[in-house]
Amino acid sequence: MDIIIRYLKNSSRIFIATHTNPDGDAIGSLVAMGLSLDSLNKKITLYNESPIPAVYRFLPSVNRVVRNINNENYDLAIILDCSDLQRIGNAVSIIKTIPITINIDHHVTNTRFGNFQLIDTSACATSEIIYRLIKQMAVPFNKAIATSIYTGILTDTGSFRFSNTNKAAFAICQEMVELGVDPYNIAQHVYGTYSLGRIKLLNLALDSIEISDNGKLSIMTLTQDMFNETHTQPEDVDGLINYAKRIEDVKVAALIQQHWNGKEKSINCNRFHVSLRSDGTVDVAAIAASFGGGGHSSAAGFSIESTLSDVKLQILKLTETM
Ligand code: 5GP
Ligand code: MN
């Protein structure tokens, strides 16, 4: 960590990016890192290729996150919450022009890309690692940083329910509350209000659930037609897989999501993102990695080009070893 801090302190133009289709940890850690480097008077660019999901637009400084960049002669890149560099999307080409890349993450499948890595697979969220980094840099926490860190930990632990929930999650969140974070207010933003379309998408998602013959695998499917019908977007999928995972006797839940770019019909209907969740007895990070993706042992994902029926067949095959 010390060498990373030295590079942060010695750099003046810093580019910070997180993964496409960001979750609360991706945005929370991005904003917290940016705000803390602001106070060291660095020139910061915050980058995410995807739009900020509506539920995270209350976070401080999210309006500073840009979706396009020019090469502005950065001297340092920081990549957060990405197990491989490709997770940031098109900006990979810009990274290649920046002399130093720092990789900060908590995924077991991290490929250790970049010049320096700060990877802790026991951290509940990348936001936990950023918290420690800010402490170590002796940058004072303010309410804006605290709100971002709290939101990252809250969402990545599924509100302190998932298996990655650790002692630090509670200790850090308590400290953030002491700094002025209002847990009810954040919960209202993140979980309190959904668009009607999102509720209708939930209905279609629940209706799509199929269970394998042995009862151990559930598959939920979301197609472009469903997004169009309910006027929803990929960000509205967040959390739906947990319904498929909750089903009695299910060990692995899969959510197959047809690639959708917000247009009437995507150019490529045969691209899918598959999310996997397990009850802890099956290592879905290893399964996702075998398809070129990654993640955590009980929450992982990958992308695949094929027909929907073939994707389902490949997933159903997983039950042979369950
Ligand atoms: P989700 O299913 O919610 O998209 O992602 C679950 C976990 O798997 C997250 O930690 C996410 O970063 C990781 N993940 C999802 N999709 C991919 C992917 O295509 N590649 C990699 N390396 N990780 C992924
Ligand atoms: Mn994370």
mmCIF file of C-alpha atoms and ligand atoms in Angstrom:
data_model
loop_
_atom_site.group_PDB
_atom_site.id
_atom_site.type_symbol
_atom_site.label_atom_id
_atom_site.label_comp_id
_atom_site.label_asym_id
_atom_site.label_seq_id
_atom_site.Cartn_x
_atom_site.Cartn_y
_atom_site.Cartn_z
ATOM 1 C CA MET A 1 0.000 0.000 0.000
ATOM 2 C CA ASP A 2 2.859 2.393 0.791
ATOM 3 C CA ILE A 3 4.279 2.340 -2.724
ATOM 4 C CA ILE A 4 0.804 2.953 -4.153
ATOM 5 C CA ILE A 5 0.341 5.927 -1.843
ATOM 6 C CA ARG A 6 3.692 7.274 -2.950
ATOM 7 C CA TYR A 7 2.580 7.091 -6.605
ATOM 8 C CA LEU A 8 -0.753 8.737 -5.768
ATOM 9 C CA LYS A 9 0.978 11.582 -3.957
ATOM 10 C CA ASN A 10 3.546 12.081 -6.730
ATOM 11 C CA SER A 11 1.005 12.149 -9.586
ATOM 12 C CA SER A 12 -0.919 15.210 -10.664
ATOM 13 C CA ARG A 13 -3.358 14.023 -13.383
ATOM 14 C CA ILE A 14 -5.162 10.886 -12.333
ATOM 15 C CA PHE A 15 -7.700 8.847 -14.292
ATOM 16 C CA ILE A 16 -10.035 6.646 -12.200
ATOM 17 C CA ALA A 17 -12.393 4.063 -13.740
ATOM 18 C CA THR A 18 -14.737 1.268 -12.677
ATOM 19 C CA HIS A 19 -16.639 -1.491 -14.493
ATOM 20 C CA THR A 20 -19.464 -1.083 -17.000
ATOM 21 C CA ASN A 21 -22.998 -1.558 -15.662
ATOM 22 C CA PRO A 22 -21.752 -0.272 -12.309
ATOM 23 C CA ASP A 23 -23.169 -1.358 -8.970
ATOM 24 C CA GLY A 24 -23.100 0.556 -5.678
ATOM 25 C CA ASP A 25 -19.553 -0.546 -4.870
ATOM 26 C CA ALA A 26 -18.246 0.478 -8.293
ATOM 27 C CA ILE A 27 -19.721 3.974 -7.983
ATOM 28 C CA GLY A 28 -19.171 4.334 -4.241
ATOM 29 C CA SER A 29 -15.482 3.426 -4.466
ATOM 30 C CA LEU A 30 -15.025 5.615 -7.567
ATOM 31 C CA VAL A 31 -16.488 8.704 -5.913
ATOM 32 C CA ALA A 32 -14.740 8.097 -2.558
ATOM 33 C CA MET A 33 -11.366 7.683 -4.264
ATOM 34 C CA GLY A 34 -11.940 10.814 -6.371
ATOM 35 C CA LEU A 35 -13.065 12.984 -3.462
ATOM 36 C CA SER A 36 -10.150 11.927 -1.295
ATOM 37 C CA LEU A 37 -7.650 12.710 -4.089
ATOM 38 C CA ASP A 38 -9.386 16.084 -4.594
ATOM 39 C CA SER A 39 -8.314 16.996 -1.117
ATOM 40 C CA LEU A 40 -4.711 16.243 -2.115
ATOM 41 C CA ASN A 41 -5.224 18.792 -4.940
ATOM 42 C CA LYS A 42 -4.916 16.258 -7.749
ATOM 43 C CA LYS A 43 -6.576 16.741 -11.111
ATOM 44 C CA ILE A 44 -9.039 13.860 -11.264
ATOM 45 C CA THR A 45 -11.141 12.334 -14.027
ATOM 46 C CA LEU A 46 -13.873 9.938 -12.863
ATOM 47 C CA TYR A 47 -14.893 7.537 -15.626
ATOM 48 C CA ASN A 48 -17.589 4.958 -16.201
ATOM 49 C CA GLU A 49 -18.725 3.883 -19.640
ATOM 50 C CA SER A 50 -22.345 3.236 -18.566
ATOM 51 C CA PRO A 51 -24.934 5.723 -17.353
ATOM 52 C CA ILE A 52 -25.171 6.042 -13.560
ATOM 53 C CA PRO A 53 -28.136 3.892 -12.425
ATOM 54 C CA ALA A 54 -31.017 6.051 -11.129
ATOM 55 C CA VAL A 55 -30.772 4.639 -7.595
ATOM 56 C CA TYR A 56 -27.154 5.869 -7.263
ATOM 57 C CA ARG A 57 -27.664 9.357 -8.658
ATOM 58 C CA PHE A 58 -28.048 10.755 -5.115
ATOM 59 C CA LEU A 59 -24.360 10.051 -4.425
ATOM 60 C CA PRO A 60 -22.116 13.113 -4.080
ATOM 61 C CA SER A 61 -20.212 14.185 -7.212
ATOM 62 C CA VAL A 62 -21.722 11.495 -9.473
ATOM 63 C CA ASN A 63 -22.348 14.258 -12.003
ATOM 64 C CA ARG A 64 -18.549 14.423 -12.398
ATOM 65 C CA VAL A 65 -18.426 10.880 -13.762
ATOM 66 C CA VAL A 66 -17.800 11.059 -17.509
ATOM 67 C CA ARG A 67 -18.616 8.448 -20.171
ATOM 68 C CA ASN A 68 -16.132 9.666 -22.814
ATOM 69 C CA ILE A 69 -12.549 10.799 -22.475
ATOM 70 C CA ASN A 70 -9.779 12.255 -24.546
ATOM 71 C CA ASN A 71 -6.208 11.457 -23.748
ATOM 72 C CA GLU A 72 -5.284 14.263 -21.394
ATOM 73 C CA ASN A 73 -1.777 13.128 -20.578
ATOM 74 C CA TYR A 74 -2.630 11.400 -17.375
ATOM 75 C CA ASP A 75 0.273 10.190 -15.302
ATOM 76 C CA LEU A 76 -1.657 7.579 -13.341
ATOM 77 C CA ALA A 77 -4.693 5.317 -13.850
ATOM 78 C CA ILE A 78 -6.605 3.690 -10.991
ATOM 79 C CA ILE A 79 -8.944 0.814 -11.868
ATOM 80 C CA LEU A 80 -11.460 -0.088 -9.156
ATOM 81 C CA ASP A 81 -13.636 -3.180 -8.592
ATOM 82 C CA CYS A 82 -12.565 -4.832 -11.875
ATOM 83 C CA SER A 83 -11.250 -8.390 -11.945
ATOM 84 C CA ASP A 84 -9.814 -7.787 -15.410
ATOM 85 C CA LEU A 85 -9.002 -4.599 -17.288
ATOM 86 C CA GLN A 86 -11.553 -5.304 -20.050
ATOM 87 C CA ARG A 87 -14.324 -4.743 -17.458
ATOM 88 C CA ILE A 88 -13.953 -0.968 -17.914
ATOM 89 C CA GLY A 89 -14.983 -1.208 -21.588
ATOM 90 C CA ASN A 90 -13.684 1.029 -24.369
ATOM 91 C CA ALA A 91 -11.327 3.064 -22.161
ATOM 92 C CA VAL A 92 -8.856 0.148 -22.221
ATOM 93 C CA SER A 93 -7.170 1.879 -25.168
ATOM 94 C CA ILE A 94 -6.588 5.044 -23.088
ATOM 95 C CA ILE A 95 -5.111 3.021 -20.216
ATOM 96 C CA LYS A 96 -2.411 1.776 -22.567
ATOM 97 C CA THR A 97 -1.221 5.399 -22.990
ATOM 98 C CA ILE A 98 -0.987 6.075 -19.233
ATOM 99 C CA PRO A 99 2.431 5.192 -17.743
ATOM 100 C CA ILE A 100 1.239 3.608 -14.482
ATOM 101 C CA THR A 101 -1.905 1.587 -13.726
ATOM 102 C CA ILE A 102 -3.004 0.679 -10.213
ATOM 103 C CA ASN A 103 -5.468 -2.201 -9.775
ATOM 104 C CA ILE A 104 -7.613 -2.068 -6.613
ATOM 105 C CA ASP A 105 -10.110 -4.917 -6.200
ATOM 106 C CA HIS A 106 -11.603 -7.685 -4.061
ATOM 107 C CA HIS A 107 -12.472 -10.398 -6.646
ATOM 108 C CA VAL A 108 -10.832 -13.843 -6.334
ATOM 109 C CA THR A 109 -10.584 -14.020 -10.124
ATOM 110 C CA ASN A 110 -8.525 -10.801 -10.395
ATOM 111 C CA THR A 111 -5.954 -11.229 -13.168
ATOM 112 C CA ARG A 112 -3.431 -8.960 -11.366
ATOM 113 C CA PHE A 113 -3.267 -6.579 -14.331
ATOM 114 C CA GLY A 114 -1.554 -3.215 -13.971
ATOM 115 C CA ASN A 115 1.796 -2.117 -12.523
ATOM 116 C CA PHE A 116 0.687 -2.226 -8.886
ATOM 117 C CA GLN A 117 -2.109 -4.167 -7.225
ATOM 118 C CA LEU A 118 -4.050 -3.695 -4.028
ATOM 119 C CA ILE A 119 -6.176 -6.825 -3.974
ATOM 120 C CA ASP A 120 -7.836 -8.207 -0.884
ATOM 121 C CA THR A 121 -10.301 -11.013 -1.539
ATOM 122 C CA SER A 122 -11.365 -10.962 2.115
ATOM 123 C CA ALA A 123 -12.570 -7.358 1.802
ATOM 124 C CA CYS A 124 -16.367 -7.186 1.659
ATOM 125 C CA ALA A 125 -16.214 -4.517 -1.044
ATOM 126 C CA THR A 126 -13.698 -2.454 -2.972
ATOM 127 C CA SER A 127 -15.050 0.399 -0.851
ATOM 128 C CA GLU A 128 -13.552 -1.332 2.235
ATOM 129 C CA ILE A 129 -10.103 -1.242 0.587
ATOM 130 C CA ILE A 130 -10.597 2.418 -0.401
ATOM 131 C CA TYR A 131 -11.558 3.202 3.210
ATOM 132 C CA ARG A 132 -8.240 1.708 4.374
ATOM 133 C CA LEU A 133 -6.318 3.554 1.675
ATOM 134 C CA ILE A 134 -7.870 6.903 2.654
ATOM 135 C CA LYS A 135 -6.989 6.223 6.327
ATOM 136 C CA GLN A 136 -3.442 5.335 5.393
ATOM 137 C CA MET A 137 -3.103 8.509 3.285
ATOM 138 C CA ALA A 138 -4.284 10.469 6.354
ATOM 139 C CA VAL A 139 -6.941 12.219 4.272
ATOM 140 C CA PRO A 140 -9.782 13.335 6.570
ATOM 141 C CA PHE A 141 -13.181 11.721 5.891
ATOM 142 C CA ASN A 142 -16.066 14.068 5.222
ATOM 143 C CA LYS A 143 -19.753 13.257 4.914
ATOM 144 C CA ALA A 144 -19.537 12.934 1.106
ATOM 145 C CA ILE A 145 -16.729 10.370 1.258
ATOM 146 C CA ALA A 146 -18.501 8.591 4.123
ATOM 147 C CA THR A 147 -21.752 8.387 2.118
ATOM 148 C CA SER A 148 -19.944 6.812 -0.831
ATOM 149 C CA ILE A 149 -18.059 4.249 1.280
ATOM 150 C CA TYR A 150 -21.212 3.361 3.244
ATOM 151 C CA THR A 151 -23.219 2.853 0.027
ATOM 152 C CA GLY A 152 -20.507 0.652 -1.494
ATOM 153 C CA ILE A 153 -20.415 -1.623 1.548
ATOM 154 C CA LEU A 154 -24.192 -1.661 2.035
ATOM 155 C CA THR A 155 -24.884 -2.711 -1.548
ATOM 156 C CA ASP A 156 -21.998 -5.178 -2.052
ATOM 157 C CA THR A 157 -22.947 -7.062 1.137
ATOM 158 C CA GLY A 158 -26.624 -7.125 0.099
ATOM 159 C CA SER A 159 -27.444 -5.051 3.187
ATOM 160 C CA PHE A 160 -25.160 -7.145 5.421
ATOM 161 C CA ARG A 161 -26.749 -10.438 4.307
ATOM 162 C CA PHE A 162 -24.275 -11.970 1.819
ATOM 163 C CA SER A 163 -21.400 -14.268 2.786
ATOM 164 C CA ASN A 164 -18.839 -11.479 2.239
ATOM 165 C CA THR A 165 -20.289 -9.549 5.208
ATOM 166 C CA ASN A 166 -17.393 -9.260 7.656
ATOM 167 C CA LYS A 167 -16.516 -7.405 10.853
ATOM 168 C CA ALA A 168 -15.049 -4.516 8.884
ATOM 169 C CA ALA A 169 -18.384 -3.974 7.119
ATOM 170 C CA PHE A 170 -20.014 -3.125 10.453
ATOM 171 C CA ALA A 171 -17.066 -1.272 11.929
ATOM 172 C CA ILE A 172 -16.576 0.956 8.878
ATOM 173 C CA CYS A 173 -20.293 1.619 8.449
ATOM 174 C CA GLN A 174 -20.579 2.559 12.130
ATOM 175 C CA GLU A 175 -17.744 5.035 11.672
ATOM 176 C CA MET A 176 -19.419 6.432 8.539
ATOM 177 C CA VAL A 177 -22.682 6.895 10.473
ATOM 178 C CA GLU A 178 -20.745 8.748 13.176
ATOM 179 C CA LEU A 179 -19.522 11.059 10.381
ATOM 180 C CA GLY A 180 -23.111 11.969 9.561
ATOM 181 C CA VAL A 181 -24.325 9.267 7.164
ATOM 182 C CA ASP A 182 -28.055 8.632 7.568
ATOM 183 C CA PRO A 183 -28.714 4.886 6.983
ATOM 184 C CA TYR A 184 -32.448 5.387 6.452
ATOM 185 C CA ASN A 185 -31.873 8.089 3.870
ATOM 186 C CA ILE A 186 -29.432 5.912 1.899
ATOM 187 C CA ALA A 187 -31.690 2.854 2.142
ATOM 188 C CA GLN A 188 -34.567 4.938 0.783
ATOM 189 C CA HIS A 189 -32.508 6.040 -2.208
ATOM 190 C CA VAL A 190 -31.107 2.599 -2.970
ATOM 191 C CA TYR A 191 -34.053 0.326 -2.128
ATOM 192 C CA GLY A 192 -37.019 2.572 -1.334
ATOM 193 C CA THR A 193 -38.476 3.601 -4.665
ATOM 194 C CA TYR A 194 -38.671 1.665 -7.928
ATOM 195 C CA SER A 195 -40.171 2.757 -11.226
ATOM 196 C CA LEU A 196 -43.413 1.011 -12.175
ATOM 197 C CA GLY A 197 -41.519 -0.529 -15.112
ATOM 198 C CA ARG A 198 -39.058 -2.138 -12.712
ATOM 199 C CA ILE A 199 -41.892 -3.769 -10.769
ATOM 200 C CA LYS A 200 -43.406 -5.023 -14.032
ATOM 201 C CA LEU A 201 -39.989 -6.390 -15.052
ATOM 202 C CA LEU A 202 -39.878 -8.240 -11.712
ATOM 203 C CA ASN A 203 -43.185 -9.835 -12.655
ATOM 204 C CA LEU A 204 -41.815 -11.042 -16.015
ATOM 205 C CA ALA A 205 -38.574 -12.172 -14.385
ATOM 206 C CA LEU A 206 -40.395 -14.284 -11.789
ATOM 207 C CA ASP A 207 -42.588 -15.771 -14.501
ATOM 208 C CA SER A 208 -39.512 -16.779 -16.521
ATOM 209 C CA ILE A 209 -38.003 -18.960 -13.777
ATOM 210 C CA GLU A 210 -37.233 -22.538 -14.773
ATOM 211 C CA ILE A 211 -35.875 -25.233 -12.457
ATOM 212 C CA SER A 212 -33.578 -28.110 -13.472
ATOM 213 C CA ASP A 213 -34.872 -31.671 -13.145
ATOM 214 C CA ASN A 214 -32.817 -32.252 -9.984
ATOM 215 C CA GLY A 215 -34.138 -29.014 -8.470
ATOM 216 C CA LYS A 216 -30.665 -27.653 -7.751
ATOM 217 C CA LEU A 217 -30.429 -25.016 -10.485
ATOM 218 C CA SER A 218 -32.789 -22.159 -11.285
ATOM 219 C CA ILE A 219 -32.697 -20.071 -14.467
ATOM 220 C CA MET A 220 -34.263 -16.649 -14.842
ATOM 221 C CA THR A 221 -34.320 -15.072 -18.322
ATOM 222 C CA LEU A 222 -34.639 -11.434 -19.363
ATOM 223 C CA THR A 223 -34.992 -10.624 -23.064
ATOM 224 C CA GLN A 224 -34.807 -7.362 -25.026
ATOM 225 C CA ASP A 225 -38.571 -7.650 -25.549
ATOM 226 C CA MET A 226 -39.115 -7.611 -21.770
ATOM 227 C CA PHE A 227 -37.004 -4.439 -21.395
ATOM 228 C CA ASN A 228 -38.884 -2.782 -24.243
ATOM 229 C CA GLU A 229 -42.290 -3.826 -22.927
ATOM 230 C CA THR A 230 -41.605 -2.473 -19.434
ATOM 231 C CA HIS A 231 -39.486 0.546 -20.525
ATOM 232 C CA THR A 232 -36.650 -0.666 -18.308
ATOM 233 C CA GLN A 233 -32.881 -0.890 -18.693
ATOM 234 C CA PRO A 234 -30.137 -3.248 -17.552
ATOM 235 C CA GLU A 235 -29.773 -1.271 -14.272
ATOM 236 C CA ASP A 236 -33.299 -2.421 -13.351
ATOM 237 C CA VAL A 237 -32.090 -6.033 -13.270
ATOM 238 C CA ASP A 238 -30.043 -5.408 -10.113
ATOM 239 C CA GLY A 239 -31.165 -7.780 -7.343
ATOM 240 C CA LEU A 240 -33.647 -9.830 -9.406
ATOM 241 C CA ILE A 241 -31.425 -12.910 -9.353
ATOM 242 C CA ASN A 242 -31.822 -13.158 -5.587
ATOM 243 C CA TYR A 243 -35.409 -14.341 -6.096
ATOM 244 C CA ALA A 244 -34.141 -17.278 -8.175
ATOM 245 C CA LYS A 245 -31.445 -17.987 -5.588
ATOM 246 C CA ARG A 246 -33.889 -18.059 -2.664
ATOM 247 C CA ILE A 247 -35.877 -21.005 -3.987
ATOM 248 C CA GLU A 248 -35.783 -24.024 -1.693
ATOM 249 C CA ASP A 249 -33.112 -26.656 -2.605
ATOM 250 C CA VAL A 250 -31.573 -24.398 -5.286
ATOM 251 C CA LYS A 251 -27.766 -24.389 -5.071
ATOM 252 C CA VAL A 252 -27.035 -22.254 -8.121
ATOM 253 C CA ALA A 253 -29.168 -19.546 -9.682
ATOM 254 C CA ALA A 254 -28.466 -18.192 -13.173
ATOM 255 C CA LEU A 255 -29.867 -15.040 -14.704
ATOM 256 C CA ILE A 256 -29.542 -14.865 -18.475
ATOM 257 C CA GLN A 257 -29.840 -11.323 -19.760
ATOM 258 C CA GLN A 258 -30.022 -10.566 -23.452
ATOM 259 C CA HIS A 259 -27.647 -7.777 -24.424
ATOM 260 C CA TRP A 260 -29.575 -4.547 -24.826
ATOM 261 C CA ASN A 261 -28.230 -1.125 -25.722
ATOM 262 C CA GLY A 262 -31.335 0.972 -25.146
ATOM 263 C CA LYS A 263 -32.414 0.903 -28.783
ATOM 264 C CA GLU A 264 -35.536 -0.748 -30.135
ATOM 265 C CA LYS A 265 -33.609 -3.868 -31.162
ATOM 266 C CA SER A 266 -29.979 -4.492 -30.408
ATOM 267 C CA ILE A 267 -27.716 -5.200 -33.373
ATOM 268 C CA ASN A 268 -26.668 -8.476 -31.852
ATOM 269 C CA CYS A 269 -29.511 -10.432 -30.230
ATOM 270 C CA ASN A 270 -27.205 -13.373 -29.609
ATOM 271 C CA ARG A 271 -25.104 -11.729 -26.907
ATOM 272 C CA PHE A 272 -26.008 -12.567 -23.343
ATOM 273 C CA HIS A 273 -24.726 -11.726 -19.884
ATOM 274 C CA VAL A 274 -25.087 -14.529 -17.398
ATOM 275 C CA SER A 275 -25.106 -13.812 -13.668
ATOM 276 C CA LEU A 276 -24.499 -16.698 -11.278
ATOM 277 C CA ARG A 277 -25.202 -16.969 -7.562
ATOM 278 C CA SER A 278 -24.587 -19.960 -5.306
ATOM 279 C CA ASP A 279 -25.610 -21.018 -1.829
ATOM 280 C CA GLY A 280 -21.909 -21.356 -0.938
ATOM 281 C CA THR A 281 -21.532 -25.053 -1.850
ATOM 282 C CA VAL A 282 -20.624 -24.399 -5.507
ATOM 283 C CA ASP A 283 -17.784 -22.097 -6.627
ATOM 284 C CA VAL A 284 -19.475 -19.991 -9.305
ATOM 285 C CA ALA A 285 -16.338 -17.835 -9.777
ATOM 286 C CA ALA A 286 -14.630 -20.917 -11.210
ATOM 287 C CA ILE A 287 -17.632 -21.634 -13.454
ATOM 288 C CA ALA A 288 -17.738 -18.014 -14.678
ATOM 289 C CA ALA A 289 -13.972 -18.052 -15.268
ATOM 290 C CA SER A 290 -14.348 -21.183 -17.424
ATOM 291 C CA PHE A 291 -16.641 -19.082 -19.669
ATOM 292 C CA GLY A 292 -14.150 -16.166 -19.701
ATOM 293 C CA GLY A 293 -15.793 -14.182 -16.895
ATOM 294 C CA GLY A 294 -15.126 -13.957 -13.170
ATOM 295 C CA GLY A 295 -16.341 -12.736 -9.807
ATOM 296 C CA HIS A 296 -16.595 -14.133 -6.289
ATOM 297 C CA SER A 297 -17.128 -17.749 -5.187
ATOM 298 C CA SER A 298 -20.829 -17.153 -4.558
ATOM 299 C CA ALA A 299 -21.539 -14.314 -7.045
ATOM 300 C CA ALA A 300 -20.028 -14.207 -10.505
ATOM 301 C CA GLY A 301 -20.816 -13.569 -14.151
ATOM 302 C CA PHE A 302 -19.740 -13.860 -17.764
ATOM 303 C CA SER A 303 -20.773 -12.840 -21.266
ATOM 304 C CA ILE A 304 -21.460 -15.276 -24.081
ATOM 305 C CA GLU A 305 -22.405 -15.190 -27.781
ATOM 306 C CA SER A 306 -24.883 -17.906 -28.704
ATOM 307 C CA THR A 307 -28.568 -18.595 -29.045
ATOM 308 C CA LEU A 308 -30.716 -18.408 -25.928
ATOM 309 C CA SER A 309 -31.568 -22.114 -26.101
ATOM 310 C CA ASP A 310 -27.894 -23.052 -26.343
ATOM 311 C CA VAL A 311 -26.963 -20.799 -23.392
ATOM 312 C CA LYS A 312 -29.677 -22.507 -21.330
ATOM 313 C CA LEU A 313 -28.387 -25.952 -22.347
ATOM 314 C CA GLN A 314 -24.824 -25.041 -21.356
ATOM 315 C CA ILE A 315 -26.033 -23.807 -17.980
ATOM 316 C CA LEU A 316 -28.244 -26.845 -17.397
ATOM 317 C CA LYS A 317 -25.163 -29.036 -18.051
ATOM 318 C CA LEU A 318 -23.692 -27.618 -14.837
ATOM 319 C CA THR A 319 -26.178 -29.703 -12.846
ATOM 320 C CA GLU A 320 -24.295 -32.868 -13.885
ATOM 321 C CA THR A 321 -21.692 -32.079 -11.221
ATOM 322 C CA MET A 322 -24.140 -30.806 -8.611
HETATM 323 P P1 5GP B 1 -23.343 -9.655 -11.658
HETATM 324 O O1 5GP B 1 -23.875 -11.016 -11.812
HETATM 325 O O2 5GP B 1 -24.110 -8.901 -10.614
HETATM 326 O O3 5GP B 1 -23.182 -8.929 -12.951
HETATM 327 O O4 5GP B 1 -21.881 -9.800 -11.094
HETATM 328 C C1 5GP B 1 -21.560 -10.616 -10.012
HETATM 329 C C2 5GP B 1 -20.079 -10.551 -9.760
HETATM 330 O O5 5GP B 1 -19.382 -11.105 -10.848
HETATM 331 C C3 5GP B 1 -19.560 -9.131 -9.619
HETATM 332 O O6 5GP B 1 -18.597 -9.127 -8.613
HETATM 333 C C4 5GP B 1 -18.966 -8.816 -10.962
HETATM 334 O O7 5GP B 1 -17.902 -7.929 -10.850
HETATM 335 C C5 5GP B 1 -18.532 -10.173 -11.482
HETATM 336 N N1 5GP B 1 -18.770 -10.276 -12.928
HETATM 337 C C6 5GP B 1 -19.955 -10.211 -13.564
HETATM 338 N N2 5GP B 1 -19.808 -10.331 -14.893
HETATM 339 C C7 5GP B 1 -18.494 -10.478 -15.131
HETATM 340 C C8 5GP B 1 -17.706 -10.630 -16.330
HETATM 341 O O8 5GP B 1 -18.200 -10.680 -17.458
HETATM 342 N N3 5GP B 1 -16.355 -10.748 -16.145
HETATM 343 C C9 5GP B 1 -15.788 -10.708 -14.917
HETATM 344 N N4 5GP B 1 -14.459 -10.828 -14.836
HETATM 345 N N5 5GP B 1 -16.487 -10.555 -13.777
HETATM 346 C C10 5GP B 1 -17.817 -10.445 -13.867
HETATM 347 MN MN MN B 2 -17.415 -4.947 -5.469
#
